[in-house]
Coordinates of C-alpha atoms in Angstrom, one line a residue:
M1 CA 0.0 0.0 0.0
N2 CA 1.5 3.3 -1.0
S3 CA 1.7 6.4 1.2
S4 CA -1.0 8.3 -0.6
S5 CA -3.5 5.4 -0.1
S6 CA -2.5 5.2 3.5
Q7 CA -3.0 8.9 4.1
Q8 CA -6.5 8.8 2.4
M9 CA -7.6 6.0 4.8
Q10 CA -6.5 8.0 7.8
D11 CA -8.2 11.1 6.6
G12 CA -11.4 9.4 5.5
P13 CA -13.2 9.7 2.2
P14 CA -13.3 13.2 0.7
P15 CA -16.6 15.1 0.9
L16 CA -19.3 14.2 -1.7
S17 CA -18.8 17.5 -3.5
E18 CA -15.1 16.7 -4.0
Q19 CA -15.4 13.1 -5.1
P20 CA -15.1 12.4 -8.9
G21 CA -18.7 12.1 -10.2
G22 CA -20.0 12.5 -6.6
C23 CA -22.7 15.0 -7.6
Q24 CA -23.6 13.8 -11.0
T25 CA -27.4 14.1 -10.4
F26 CA -29.4 16.9 -8.7
D27 CA -30.5 14.5 -6.0
D28 CA -26.8 13.9 -5.1
W29 CA -26.3 17.6 -4.8
L30 CA -29.2 17.9 -2.4
A31 CA -27.0 16.1 0.2
T32 CA -24.4 18.9 0.2
P33 CA -24.7 21.8 2.6
L34 CA -25.9 24.2 -0.1
G35 CA -28.4 21.7 -1.4
C36 CA -29.8 21.1 2.1
Y37 CA -30.1 24.9 2.6
V38 CA -32.0 25.4 -0.6
M39 CA -34.4 22.5 0.0
A40 CA -35.1 23.7 3.6
R41 CA -36.1 27.1 2.2
E42 CA -38.3 25.6 -0.4
Q43 CA -39.8 23.1 2.0
M44 CA -41.2 26.0 4.0
I45 CA -42.9 27.4 0.8
F46 CA -44.5 24.1 -0.1
D47 CA -45.5 23.5 3.5
H48 CA -47.4 26.8 3.4
A49 CA -49.1 26.2 0.0
L50 CA -50.1 22.5 0.0
P51 CA -52.5 22.2 3.1
D52 CA -55.0 24.4 1.2
L53 CA -55.1 22.1 -1.9
F54 CA -57.4 19.1 -1.8
G55 CA -58.2 16.1 -4.0
F56 CA -57.6 12.3 -4.3
Y57 CA -54.2 12.1 -6.2
A58 CA -51.0 14.2 -6.0
L59 CA -47.8 13.7 -7.9
Q60 CA -44.3 15.0 -7.1
M61 CA -42.0 15.0 -10.2
G62 CA -38.3 15.2 -9.2
C63 CA -36.3 15.6 -6.0
A64 CA -37.5 12.2 -4.9
A65 CA -35.2 12.2 -1.8
V66 CA -37.1 15.2 -0.4
P67 CA -40.7 14.7 0.9
L68 CA -42.0 18.0 -0.3
M69 CA -45.7 16.9 -0.1
Q70 CA -45.5 16.0 3.6
T71 CA -48.1 18.6 4.6
S72 CA -50.5 17.8 1.7
R73 CA -54.0 16.7 2.6
V74 CA -54.5 14.8 -0.7
T75 CA -55.4 11.2 -0.1
H76 CA -52.9 9.4 -2.4
R77 CA -49.5 10.9 -3.0
F78 CA -46.8 9.6 -5.4
T79 CA -43.2 10.5 -6.3
L80 CA -41.9 10.2 -9.8
A81 CA -38.2 10.2 -10.9
W82 CA -36.3 9.3 -14.0
D83 CA -32.6 8.9 -12.9
T84 CA -33.0 8.1 -9.2
T85 CA -35.1 5.8 -7.0
A86 CA -38.8 6.7 -6.5
S87 CA -42.2 5.1 -6.3
L88 CA -42.7 5.7 -10.0
L89 CA -40.1 5.8 -12.8
S90 CA -40.8 7.5 -16.1
E91 CA -39.6 10.3 -18.4
P92 CA -41.3 13.6 -17.5
D93 CA -42.2 14.3 -21.1
Q94 CA -43.9 10.9 -21.5
L95 CA -46.0 10.3 -18.5
P96 CA -47.7 6.9 -18.3
F97 CA -51.1 8.3 -17.1
A98 CA -54.4 8.9 -18.6
E99 CA -55.8 12.4 -18.9
N100 CA -57.2 14.2 -15.9
Q101 CA -55.7 11.9 -13.3
F102 CA -54.2 14.2 -10.7
D103 CA -55.5 17.0 -8.5
V104 CA -52.1 18.4 -7.5
I105 CA -48.7 18.2 -9.3
V106 CA -45.4 19.5 -7.8
L107 CA -42.5 20.2 -10.1
P108 CA -39.4 21.0 -7.9
H109 CA -36.5 21.9 -10.3
T110 CA -37.7 19.6 -13.0
L111 CA -37.7 21.9 -16.0
E112 CA -34.0 22.8 -15.6
F113 CA -32.8 19.3 -16.4
Q114 CA -35.1 18.4 -19.3
A115 CA -34.2 18.7 -23.0
L116 CA -37.9 19.6 -23.8
P117 CA -39.2 21.5 -20.8
H118 CA -42.2 22.7 -22.7
E119 CA -43.3 19.2 -23.5
V120 CA -43.0 18.4 -19.8
L121 CA -45.5 21.1 -19.0
R122 CA -47.7 19.9 -21.8
E123 CA -47.8 16.4 -20.3
V124 CA -48.5 17.9 -16.9
F125 CA -51.4 19.8 -18.3
R126 CA -52.8 16.6 -19.9
V127 CA -52.7 14.5 -16.7
L128 CA -53.9 17.3 -14.5
R129 CA -57.7 17.6 -13.9
P130 CA -59.6 20.8 -14.7
E131 CA -59.0 23.2 -11.9
G132 CA -56.1 21.1 -10.7
R133 CA -53.1 22.9 -9.1
L134 CA -49.5 23.0 -10.3
L135 CA -46.6 24.1 -8.0
I136 CA -43.3 24.8 -9.6
S137 CA -39.9 25.8 -8.2
G138 CA -36.9 26.7 -10.3
F139 CA -33.5 28.5 -10.1
N140 CA -33.6 32.2 -11.1
P141 CA -30.9 33.0 -13.7
Y142 CA -30.9 36.7 -12.6
S143 CA -29.5 36.0 -9.1
L144 CA -26.3 35.0 -7.4
F145 CA -27.1 31.4 -8.3
G146 CA -27.3 32.4 -11.9
I147 CA -24.0 34.3 -11.7
K148 CA -22.3 31.3 -10.2
R149 CA -23.6 29.0 -13.0
Y150 CA -22.6 31.4 -15.7
F151 CA -19.1 32.2 -14.5
G152 CA -18.3 29.0 -12.6
R153 CA -16.6 25.9 -13.9
D154 CA -18.6 23.4 -11.9
R155 CA -21.2 21.6 -13.9
D156 CA -22.4 19.0 -11.4
G157 CA -25.7 19.2 -9.6
P158 CA -27.8 22.3 -10.5
W159 CA -24.9 24.0 -12.4
G160 CA -25.3 21.7 -15.3
G161 CA -28.9 22.5 -15.8
E162 CA -30.5 25.4 -17.8
F163 CA -31.8 28.2 -15.6
M164 CA -35.0 29.5 -17.1
S165 CA -36.4 32.9 -16.4
L166 CA -39.7 33.4 -14.6
S167 CA -41.2 35.3 -17.5
R168 CA -40.4 32.4 -19.9
V169 CA -42.0 29.8 -17.7
K170 CA -45.1 32.1 -17.2
D171 CA -45.4 32.4 -21.0
W172 CA -45.4 28.6 -21.4
L173 CA -48.0 28.2 -18.8
N174 CA -50.3 30.8 -20.2
L175 CA -50.0 29.3 -23.7
L176 CA -51.0 25.9 -22.4
G177 CA -54.0 27.2 -20.5
F178 CA -52.8 27.7 -17.0
D179 CA -53.7 30.7 -14.9
I180 CA -51.0 32.0 -12.5
V181 CA -52.6 32.5 -9.1
G182 CA -49.5 33.0 -6.9
G183 CA -45.7 33.1 -6.7
Q184 CA -42.7 34.4 -4.9
F185 CA -38.9 34.6 -4.9
D186 CA -36.7 33.2 -2.2
T187 CA -33.1 32.2 -1.2
Y188 CA -31.1 35.4 -1.3
N189 CA -28.1 33.9 0.4
M190 CA -24.8 33.4 -1.3
P191 CA -24.5 30.0 -3.1
A192 CA -21.6 28.9 -0.8
Q193 CA -20.9 25.2 -0.2
N194 CA -19.7 25.8 3.3
E195 CA -22.3 25.5 6.0
R196 CA -20.6 28.0 8.3
T197 CA -20.6 30.6 5.5
L198 CA -24.3 30.0 4.8
R199 CA -25.1 30.6 8.5
R200 CA -23.0 33.7 8.7
L201 CA -24.6 35.3 5.7
S202 CA -28.2 34.3 6.6
W203 CA -29.0 38.0 7.1
L204 CA -29.0 38.3 3.3
E205 CA -32.4 36.5 3.3
S206 CA -34.3 39.4 4.9
G207 CA -32.0 42.0 3.4
G208 CA -32.4 40.7 -0.1
E209 CA -36.1 40.5 0.1
R210 CA -36.2 44.1 0.9
W211 CA -33.4 45.5 -1.3
W212 CA -33.5 43.3 -4.5
P213 CA -36.8 41.3 -4.3
F214 CA -36.5 40.0 -7.9
A215 CA -33.0 38.5 -7.4
G216 CA -33.9 35.5 -5.2
G217 CA -31.9 32.3 -6.0
V218 CA -35.1 30.4 -6.6
Y219 CA -38.7 31.2 -7.6
F220 CA -42.0 29.6 -6.9
L221 CA -45.2 29.5 -9.0
H222 CA -48.7 28.4 -8.3
A223 CA -50.9 27.8 -11.4
V224 CA -54.4 26.4 -12.0
K225 CA -55.4 24.4 -15.1
R226 CA -58.3 26.1 -16.9
V227 CA -60.3 24.4 -19.6
A228 CA -62.5 26.4 -21.9
G229 CA -66.2 25.5 -21.7
V230 CA -65.8 23.5 -18.5
R231 CA -67.4 24.9 -15.3
L232 CA -67.7 23.1 -12.0
M233 CA -71.4 22.9 -11.0
R234 CA -72.4 22.9 -7.4
P235 CA -75.8 21.7 -6.2
D236 CA -78.1 24.5 -5.0
W237 CA -80.3 22.6 -2.6
A238 CA -82.5 25.6 -1.8
R239 CA -83.2 26.3 -5.4
S240 CA -84.0 22.6 -6.2
T241 CA -86.4 22.5 -3.2
R242 CA -88.2 25.6 -4.5
R243 CA -88.4 24.1 -8.0
R244 CA -89.9 20.8 -6.7
R245 CA -92.5 22.8 -4.8
A246 CA -93.4 24.9 -7.8
V247 CA -94.1 21.9 -10.1
A248 CA -95.9 19.8 -7.5
A249 CA -99.5 19.1 -8.3
V250 CA -102.0 20.9 -6.1
P251 CA -105.2 18.9 -5.3
T252 CA -108.6 20.6 -5.9
R253 CA -112.0 19.7 -4.6
V254 CA -114.5 18.8 -7.4
T255 CA -118.3 18.9 -6.7
R256 CA -121.0 17.4 -8.8
S257 CA -123.2 20.0 -10.5
T258 CA -127.0 19.4 -10.0
G259 CA -128.3 22.5 -11.6
E260 CA -129.2 24.1 -8.3
P261 CA -127.2 26.7 -6.4
G262 CA -125.1 24.9 -3.9
G263 CA -126.9 21.8 -4.8
G264 CA -126.0 18.4 -3.7
G265 CA -127.1 15.1 -4.9
Q266 CA -130.3 13.3 -4.2

């Protein structure tokens, strides 16, 4: 055994971010200090939005290692992935589901790593029920994260994806038939890999939201699927009761005519 191998055994394995090919996928990057920090920030956003969304089936596409739907009240929840372990395995632009299957779909950083992100959204629109909800999170190219991706050499994890602007994603959603009902920016901290640095600069979160609100590292969108000509009908019990009363037959008393005023029979 040479001296270099002996020294490596004494020091232990290098961190995941320093291992060759250690962060080849986005889910691997989530185990790094910066990945954990970003997901913790996004978890708070999803935890706030999901409890108000109801239905029978919900689907999370991507970030299979993070239970982003833990606060959801939807009865049946599934996680889909394409390069990691999950309850469902499929390509995001070719979903193996029939139309109008899901009430809620969550897309955490899915579009950045797809060759055809518009087709992914088209598939999501197809399998989402009318008035179904779509929650999207993505990296903002006009932020410190975008600067790091543009000028940095690292292409592992998120830095190898394509950061799409918020306006571009909104245009795609509007063209498909979604209505944007909410959204926000978040994660104004420096994209540092050191946990101590992230804690020391945590004041940037409140400061960034006040000074440069559109330069958050990630954005969040809440959209609703609208279908032309489809309107959810709710029963109007009071109106239906009045209608039944109006058409009900009213019995009348019939007397036999005898030709005499007030006459009766013999």
